[in-house]
Coordinates of C-alpha atoms (C1' of nucleotides) in Angstrom, one line a residue:
Chain A
X17 CA 6.6 -24.4 47.4
X18 CA 9.0 -21.7 46.4
X19 CA 7.4 -18.3 45.6
X20 CA 8.0 -16.3 42.5
X21 CA 10.3 -13.3 42.9
X22 CA 8.1 -10.4 41.7
X23 CA 11.1 -8.0 41.7
X24 CA 12.7 -10.2 39.2
X25 CA 9.6 -10.3 37.0
X26 CA 9.3 -6.5 37.0
X27 CA 13.1 -6.1 36.3
X28 CA 12.6 -8.3 33.3
X29 CA 9.8 -6.1 32.1
X30 CA 11.8 -2.9 32.6
X31 CA 14.9 -4.2 31.0
X32 CA 13.1 -5.6 28.0
X33 CA 11.5 -2.2 27.3
X34 CA 14.8 -0.4 27.8
X35 CA 16.6 -2.8 25.5
X36 CA 14.0 -2.7 22.7
X37 CA 13.8 1.1 22.9
X38 CA 17.6 1.4 22.7
X39 CA 18.4 -1.2 20.0
X40 CA 15.1 -2.1 18.4
X41 CA 13.7 -5.5 17.9
X42 CA 16.6 -6.4 15.7
X43 CA 19.0 -6.0 18.6
X44 CA 16.9 -7.7 21.1
X45 CA 17.5 -11.3 22.2
X46 CA 16.4 -13.6 25.1
X47 CA 20.0 -14.4 26.0
X48 CA 21.0 -10.8 26.1
X49 CA 17.9 -9.9 28.2
X50 CA 18.6 -12.6 30.7
X51 CA 22.2 -11.5 31.0
X52 CA 21.2 -7.8 31.4
X53 CA 18.8 -8.9 34.3
X54 CA 21.5 -11.2 35.9
X55 CA 19.2 -14.2 35.6
X56 CA 19.2 -17.5 33.6
X57 CA 17.6 -17.6 30.2
X58 CA 15.6 -20.5 31.3
X59 CA 13.9 -18.4 33.9
X60 CA 12.4 -16.2 31.2
X61 CA 10.7 -19.3 29.9
X62 CA 9.1 -19.8 33.3
X63 CA 7.6 -16.3 33.1
X64 CA 6.7 -16.4 29.4
X65 CA 5.9 -19.2 26.9
X66 CA 8.3 -17.9 24.3
X67 CA 9.8 -14.7 22.9
X68 CA 6.6 -13.6 21.2
X69 CA 4.6 -14.2 24.4
X70 CA 7.1 -12.1 26.3
X71 CA 6.9 -9.2 23.9
X72 CA 3.1 -9.3 23.4
X73 CA 2.5 -9.7 27.2
X74 CA 4.6 -6.7 28.1
X75 CA 3.1 -4.7 25.2
X76 CA -0.4 -5.4 26.4
X77 CA 0.4 -4.4 30.0
X78 CA 2.0 -1.2 29.0
X79 CA -0.7 -0.5 26.4
X80 CA -3.5 -1.0 29.0
X81 CA -1.8 1.4 31.4
X82 CA -1.4 4.0 28.8
X83 CA -5.0 3.7 27.5
X84 CA -6.2 4.0 31.1
X85 CA -4.3 7.2 31.8
X86 CA -5.3 8.7 28.5
X87 CA -9.0 8.6 29.3
X88 CA -8.6 9.6 32.9
X89 CA -10.9 12.5 33.8
X90 CA -12.2 12.5 30.3
X91 CA -15.9 13.3 29.9
X92 CA -17.0 12.9 26.3
X93 CA -20.0 15.2 26.9
X94 CA -17.7 18.2 27.6
X95 CA -17.0 21.0 25.0
X96 CA -14.6 20.4 22.2
X97 CA -11.8 22.6 23.4
X98 CA -12.1 21.4 27.0
X99 CA -12.1 17.7 25.9
X100 CA -9.1 18.2 23.6
X101 CA -7.2 19.9 26.4
X102 CA -7.8 17.0 28.9
X103 CA -6.5 14.6 26.3
X104 CA -3.4 16.5 25.5
X105 CA -2.8 17.0 29.2
X106 CA -3.1 13.2 29.8
X107 CA -0.9 12.3 27.0
X108 CA 1.8 14.8 28.0
X109 CA 1.6 13.7 31.6
X110 CA 1.9 10.1 30.6
X111 CA 4.9 10.8 28.4
X112 CA 6.7 12.7 31.2
X113 CA 6.1 9.8 33.7
X114 CA 6.9 7.0 31.3
X115 CA 9.6 8.3 29.0
X116 CA 10.3 4.8 27.6
X117 CA 6.8 3.8 26.9
X118 CA 6.2 6.1 24.0
X119 CA 9.3 5.0 22.3
X120 CA 8.4 1.4 23.0
X121 CA 5.1 1.8 21.3
X122 CA 6.8 3.4 18.3
X123 CA 8.9 0.3 18.0
X124 CA 5.8 -1.9 18.2
X125 CA 4.0 0.1 15.6
X126 CA 6.8 -0.6 13.2
X127 CA 7.2 -4.2 14.0
X128 CA 5.4 -7.4 13.0
X129 CA 3.8 -7.4 16.5
X130 CA 1.8 -4.3 15.6
X131 CA -1.5 -5.9 14.7
X132 CA -1.6 -8.2 17.8
X133 CA -0.9 -5.2 20.0
X134 CA -2.9 -2.4 18.4
X135 CA -6.3 -4.1 18.4
X136 CA -6.2 -4.6 22.2
X137 CA -5.0 -1.1 22.7
X138 CA -7.6 0.7 20.5
X139 CA -10.5 -1.2 22.0
X140 CA -10.2 0.9 25.1
X141 CA -10.4 4.2 23.3
X142 CA -12.6 3.6 20.3
X143 CA -15.9 3.9 22.1
X144 CA -15.2 6.9 24.3
X145 CA -13.4 8.9 21.6
X146 CA -16.1 8.1 19.0
X147 CA -18.7 9.4 21.5
X148 CA -16.8 12.6 21.9
X149 CA -16.5 13.2 18.2
X150 CA -20.2 12.6 17.7
X151 CA -21.1 15.1 20.3
X152 CA -18.9 17.9 19.1
X153 CA -20.0 17.4 15.5
X154 CA -23.6 17.4 16.6
X155 CA -23.1 20.6 18.6
X156 CA -21.6 22.2 15.4
X157 CA -18.3 22.8 17.2
X158 CA -16.4 21.1 14.5
X159 CA -17.3 19.9 11.0
X160 CA -17.9 16.3 10.1
X161 CA -14.8 14.6 8.7
X162 CA -13.3 11.1 8.4
X163 CA -11.9 9.9 11.7
X164 CA -8.5 9.6 10.2
X165 CA -8.4 13.2 9.2
X166 CA -9.5 14.3 12.7
X167 CA -6.8 12.0 14.3
X168 CA -4.1 13.3 11.9
X169 CA -4.8 17.0 12.8
X170 CA -5.8 16.5 16.5
X171 CA -3.0 14.2 17.7
X172 CA -0.3 13.6 15.1
X173 CA 1.3 17.0 15.9
X174 CA 1.5 16.1 19.6
X175 CA 3.2 12.8 18.8
X176 CA 5.5 14.5 16.4
X177 CA 6.6 17.0 19.2
X178 CA 7.0 14.1 21.7
X179 CA 9.3 12.4 19.2
X180 CA 11.4 15.5 18.5
X181 CA 11.7 15.8 22.3
X182 CA 12.7 12.2 22.7
X183 CA 15.3 12.4 20.0
X184 CA 16.6 15.7 21.5
X185 CA 17.4 16.7 17.9
X186 CA 15.6 18.7 15.4
X187 CA 14.9 19.2 11.7
X188 CA 17.6 21.8 12.0
X189 CA 20.7 21.3 14.1
X190 CA 20.0 22.6 17.6
X191 CA 18.7 20.2 20.3
X192 CA 15.0 20.5 21.1
X193 CA 13.4 20.3 24.5
X194 CA 9.7 20.3 25.0
X195 CA 8.2 22.8 27.4
X196 CA 4.7 23.6 28.6
X197 CA 4.8 26.7 26.5
X198 CA 5.6 24.9 23.3
X199 CA 3.1 22.2 24.0
X200 CA 0.2 24.7 24.5
X201 CA 1.3 26.9 21.6
X202 CA 1.0 23.9 19.4
X203 CA -2.3 23.0 21.0
X204 CA -3.8 26.4 20.2
X205 CA -2.9 25.9 16.5
X206 CA -4.6 22.6 16.5
X207 CA -7.7 24.0 18.0
X208 CA -7.6 26.8 15.5
X209 CA -7.5 24.3 12.7
X210 CA -10.5 22.2 13.9
X211 CA -12.8 24.6 15.7
X212 CA -15.6 26.3 13.7
Chain B
X20 CA 36.9 -9.0 -17.5
X21 CA 33.5 -10.0 -16.5
X22 CA 30.9 -7.1 -16.2
X23 CA 28.7 -6.5 -13.2
X24 CA 25.1 -7.4 -13.8
X25 CA 23.3 -4.1 -13.0
X26 CA 19.9 -5.9 -13.2
X27 CA 21.1 -8.0 -10.3
X28 CA 22.2 -5.0 -8.3
X29 CA 18.9 -3.3 -8.6
X30 CA 17.0 -6.5 -7.9
X31 CA 19.0 -6.7 -4.6
X32 CA 18.0 -3.1 -3.8
X33 CA 14.3 -3.7 -4.6
X34 CA 14.1 -7.0 -2.6
X35 CA 16.0 -5.5 0.4
X36 CA 13.5 -2.7 0.7
X37 CA 10.6 -5.0 0.2
X38 CA 11.8 -7.5 2.8
X39 CA 12.5 -4.8 5.4
X40 CA 9.1 -3.2 4.8
X41 CA 7.4 -6.5 5.2
X42 CA 9.3 -8.0 8.2
X43 CA 11.2 -5.1 9.7
X44 CA 15.0 -5.2 10.4
X45 CA 14.4 -8.0 12.9
X46 CA 13.3 -10.3 10.1
X47 CA 16.0 -9.3 7.6
X48 CA 19.1 -11.3 6.9
X49 CA 21.7 -11.5 4.2
X50 CA 21.2 -15.2 3.6
X51 CA 17.4 -14.7 3.1
X52 CA 17.9 -11.7 0.9
X53 CA 20.3 -13.6 -1.3
X54 CA 17.9 -16.5 -1.6
X55 CA 15.0 -14.1 -2.4
X56 CA 17.1 -12.7 -5.2
X57 CA 18.2 -16.1 -6.5
X58 CA 21.9 -15.3 -6.1
X59 CA 24.7 -16.4 -3.8
X60 CA 25.2 -14.6 -0.4
X61 CA 28.8 -14.0 -1.3
X62 CA 27.7 -11.9 -4.2
X63 CA 26.1 -9.4 -1.8
X64 CA 29.6 -8.9 -0.3
X65 CA 30.9 -7.9 -3.7
X66 CA 28.3 -5.2 -3.9
X67 CA 28.5 -4.1 -0.3
X68 CA 31.2 -4.2 2.4
X69 CA 28.8 -5.7 5.0
X70 CA 25.2 -5.7 6.1
X71 CA 25.3 -2.2 7.6
X72 CA 26.9 -0.9 4.4
X73 CA 24.1 -2.5 2.4
X74 CA 21.4 -0.9 4.4
X75 CA 23.0 2.5 4.7
X76 CA 23.8 2.6 1.0
X77 CA 20.3 1.7 0.0
X78 CA 18.9 4.2 2.5
X79 CA 21.0 7.0 1.2
X80 CA 20.1 6.4 -2.4
X81 CA 16.4 6.3 -1.6
X82 CA 16.6 9.2 0.7
X83 CA 18.4 11.4 -1.9
X84 CA 15.7 10.5 -4.5
X85 CA 13.0 11.4 -2.1
X86 CA 14.6 14.7 -1.0
X87 CA 15.0 15.7 -4.7
X88 CA 11.5 15.0 -5.6
X89 CA 10.3 16.9 -2.5
X90 CA 11.9 20.1 -3.5
X91 CA 11.0 19.8 -7.1
X92 CA 9.4 23.0 -8.5
X93 CA 9.7 24.5 -5.0
X94 CA 10.4 28.2 -5.0
X95 CA 11.0 29.4 -1.4
X96 CA 10.1 33.0 -2.4
X97 CA 6.5 32.1 -3.2
X98 CA 3.5 32.8 -0.9
X99 CA 2.9 30.6 2.2
X100 CA -0.1 28.8 0.9
X101 CA 1.3 28.2 -2.5
X102 CA 4.6 26.9 -1.1
X103 CA 2.8 24.5 1.2
X104 CA 0.6 23.3 -1.6
X105 CA 3.6 22.4 -3.8
X106 CA 5.3 20.5 -0.9
X107 CA 2.1 18.5 -0.1
X108 CA 1.7 17.8 -3.8
X109 CA 5.3 16.6 -4.1
X110 CA 5.1 14.4 -1.0
X111 CA 1.8 12.9 -2.1
X112 CA 3.0 12.2 -5.6
X113 CA 6.2 10.6 -4.3
X114 CA 4.2 8.4 -2.0
X115 CA 2.0 7.2 -4.9
X116 CA 4.9 6.5 -7.1
X117 CA 7.1 4.8 -4.4
X118 CA 4.7 3.1 -2.1
X119 CA 7.5 1.1 -0.4
X120 CA 9.8 4.0 0.2
X121 CA 7.7 5.7 2.8
X122 CA 7.4 2.5 4.8
X123 CA 11.1 1.9 4.4
X124 CA 11.9 5.3 5.9
X125 CA 9.5 4.6 8.8
X126 CA 11.6 1.4 9.5
X127 CA 14.8 3.4 9.3
X128 CA 13.5 6.1 11.7
X129 CA 12.8 3.4 14.3
X130 CA 16.1 1.6 13.9
X131 CA 19.7 2.0 15.0
X132 CA 20.5 3.3 11.5
X133 CA 18.4 6.4 12.0
X134 CA 21.1 8.9 12.8
X135 CA 23.4 7.8 10.0
X136 CA 20.6 8.1 7.5
X137 CA 18.7 11.2 8.7
X138 CA 21.7 13.6 8.7
X139 CA 22.3 12.9 5.0
X140 CA 18.6 13.2 4.2
X141 CA 18.0 16.4 6.1
X142 CA 21.0 18.3 4.6
X143 CA 19.1 18.5 1.3
X144 CA 16.1 20.2 2.8
X145 CA 17.3 22.3 5.7
X146 CA 18.5 25.2 3.7
X147 CA 15.6 25.6 1.3
X148 CA 12.9 25.0 3.9
X149 CA 14.5 27.4 6.3
X150 CA 14.6 30.0 3.6
X151 CA 10.9 29.5 3.0
X152 CA 10.0 29.8 6.7
X153 CA 12.0 33.0 7.1
X154 CA 10.2 34.5 4.1
X155 CA 6.7 33.8 5.2
X156 CA 7.4 34.9 8.8
X157 CA 8.9 38.1 7.5
X158 CA 5.9 38.7 5.2
X159 CA 3.6 38.3 8.3
X160 CA 1.9 35.3 6.6
X161 CA 2.5 33.1 9.7
X162 CA 3.7 33.8 13.2
X163 CA 7.2 33.0 14.3
X164 CA 7.5 29.6 16.1
X165 CA 10.0 26.9 16.8
X166 CA 10.8 24.9 13.6
X167 CA 9.6 21.7 15.4
X168 CA 6.2 23.3 16.1
X169 CA 5.9 24.3 12.5
X170 CA 7.0 20.9 11.3
X171 CA 4.5 19.1 13.6
X172 CA 1.6 21.1 12.3
X173 CA 2.6 21.5 8.7
X174 CA 3.7 17.9 7.8
X175 CA 2.9 15.5 10.7
X176 CA -0.8 15.3 9.7
X177 CA 0.2 14.4 6.1
X178 CA 2.5 11.6 7.2
X179 CA -0.2 10.4 9.6
X180 CA -2.6 10.1 6.7
X181 CA -0.1 8.4 4.5
X182 CA 0.4 5.9 7.3
X183 CA -3.3 5.2 7.8
X184 CA -3.5 4.7 4.0
X185 CA -0.5 2.3 4.0
X186 CA -2.0 0.3 6.8
X187 CA -5.3 0.3 5.1
X188 CA -6.8 0.3 8.6
X189 CA -8.1 2.9 10.9
X190 CA -8.5 4.1 14.4
X191 CA -11.9 2.6 14.1
X192 CA -12.6 -0.6 12.1
X193 CA -13.3 0.2 8.5
X194 CA -10.4 0.2 6.0
X195 CA -9.1 3.6 5.0
X196 CA -8.1 4.7 1.5
X197 CA -6.6 8.1 0.9
X198 CA -8.2 10.2 -1.9
X199 CA -7.4 13.6 -3.4
X200 CA -10.4 15.0 -1.6
X201 CA -9.3 13.8 1.8
X202 CA -5.8 15.0 1.2
X203 CA -6.8 18.6 0.4
X204 CA -9.5 18.7 3.1
X205 CA -6.7 18.0 5.6
X206 CA -4.4 20.5 3.8
X207 CA -7.0 23.2 4.2
X208 CA -7.2 22.6 8.0
X209 CA -3.4 22.8 8.2
X210 CA -3.4 26.1 6.4
X211 CA -6.2 27.4 8.7
X212 CA -4.0 26.5 11.7
X213 CA -0.9 28.2 10.5
X214 CA -2.0 31.2 8.4
X215 CA -2.6 34.5 10.0
Chain C
dA25 C1' 41.6 -16.9 -30.2
dA26 C1' 44.1 -16.1 -25.9
dT27 C1' 44.4 -13.9 -21.6
dA28 C1' 43.8 -11.2 -17.7
dT29 C1' 40.6 -9.9 -14.3
dA30 C1' 36.5 -8.9 -11.9
dA31 C1' 32.0 -11.1 -11.1
dA32 C1' 29.8 -14.8 -9.3
dT33 C1' 29.4 -19.0 -6.7
dG34 C1' 28.8 -23.2 -3.1
dA35 C1' 30.4 -24.6 0.7
dA36 C1' 32.4 -23.6 4.8
dT37 C1' 33.2 -20.9 9.4
dA38 C1' 32.5 -19.1 13.9
dT39 C1' 29.0 -16.8 16.3
dT40 C1' 24.5 -15.8 18.1
dC41 C1' 19.9 -17.2 18.4
dA42 C1' 15.5 -19.4 20.7
dT43 C1' 14.4 -23.1 23.3
dT44 C1' 15.0 -27.3 26.3
dC45 C1' 16.4 -30.3 30.1
dA46 C1' 18.3 -32.5 34.0
dC47 C1' 19.2 -30.6 38.1
dT48 C1' 19.3 -27.6 42.5
dT49 C1' 17.0 -24.4 45.8
dA50 C1' 13.6 -22.1 48.5
dT51 C1' 9.3 -22.0 50.9
dG52 C1' 4.1 -22.8 52.2
dA53 C1' 1.6 -26.4 54.1
dA54 C1' 1.7 -30.8 56.8
Chain D
dT29 C1' 10.9 -30.5 60.9
dT30 C1' 9.7 -32.7 56.8
dC31 C1' 8.2 -32.7 52.2
dA32 C1' 5.9 -31.6 48.0
dT33 C1' 6.3 -28.4 44.5
dA34 C1' 7.1 -24.4 41.9
dA35 C1' 11.1 -21.2 41.1
dG36 C1' 15.4 -20.9 39.4
dT37 C1' 19.7 -22.6 37.1
dG38 C1' 24.0 -24.0 33.9
dA39 C1' 24.9 -26.2 30.2
dA40 C1' 23.4 -28.0 26.2
dT41 C1' 20.7 -28.3 21.5
dG42 C1' 20.0 -27.4 16.7
dA43 C1' 18.8 -23.7 13.7
dA44 C1' 19.9 -19.2 11.8
dT45 C1' 23.1 -15.6 11.6
dA46 C1' 27.1 -12.6 9.2
dT47 C1' 31.1 -13.2 6.9
dT48 C1' 35.0 -15.6 4.2
dC49 C1' 37.4 -18.4 0.8
dA50 C1' 38.9 -21.4 -2.8
dT51 C1' 37.1 -22.0 -7.1
dT52 C1' 34.6 -21.3 -11.5
dT53 C1' 32.6 -18.2 -15.1
dA54 C1' 32.0 -14.5 -18.3
dT55 C1' 33.8 -10.8 -21.0
dA56 C1' 36.7 -6.4 -22.5
dT57 C1' 41.0 -5.9 -24.2
dT58 C1' 44.9 -7.6 -26.7

DNA sequence: AATATAAATGAATATTCATTCACTTATGAA
DNA sequence: TTCATAAGTGAATGAATATTCATTTATATT
């Protein structure tokens, strides 16, 4: 029996993400994807049941990889500032290594696929981050607050920076490039906001 | 000569936003929009040159309205905390009055229309916000920092909260509803981060 | 009341879409 | 080497897409 060409499979995955990032879901089609990969459309239907399955499958794979790398080296019993630093480091490193992934997730978050993708993704985090929050509140390192408030202060600024960087443009006119210095300058402000 | 039915025009606008918010640009079509409005597709081409023109025109109108209401009562010579409070108030009030607009802009930001829409939108702000930033840095109320860092700390948390509220779901499981208390609790943390 | 004219339409067009199918090709096991 | 079988294909399908057009309708002006 003939064997599946795994290079072809991963090319499909790569091109799908690239295309969705570039043109959004509105500009994405199975025929165009096949053409971009230099294969027949019908082949896509060997790999995936249908278009939804293709998108959801790729989203899950990428989401799992991202979730894993985000909790790498993360010990929820460590101090607040140290724990936050590891998480910012992980997210920043992931973004540098997978420049398209972040933009791909932004597309997913604003699409009808959101719910089917986000549940799976959050499951990986929820427990470990919840444990971390409990600890630092109990230690008196930060005040108790709704999880959404914490998230909005602790991570939203990072994602905002990543986005400015990806767009290469700014609120003003000049192009913006993220640097280590800018990242940790922002981090310090976030710690100042949250730490007692 | 027959007169244009302005009710029909504004119905088109309302339904277009509603549809894009609900199903994204990938689920939006001229034929479906016409059907949803109970008019002929051809009528849409009387109001707008083509699909792009429809989307961009509506985006610009909504964007201008939002920009206006955001700088309402805003005096760039006022103190840092006072200026920030007015801006948060304005954004929050706008979000309550126009629940679909914010979601519509999120869609635009993640679409190929982004650049054509954002330039127009930002023009309204840039000057007045830049003036405000200059003042508060000169007064020594906050430290000098890249505009993107400021933006990411000062406003990203608010938009994140608005988003949690719109989705009605959370990082965890329970539904989230924004309240005045939560808004100003988050605001205080932001001020703590930025103020010297 | 008559008329000129823009608004509004229903039905068409050509194109692109997701998906299927009859067929060919490569390869692990015999 | 043969053969069973899954991988891979080119061309087709019908549905949905954006846009156009010949025609009808309403109304502001005369």
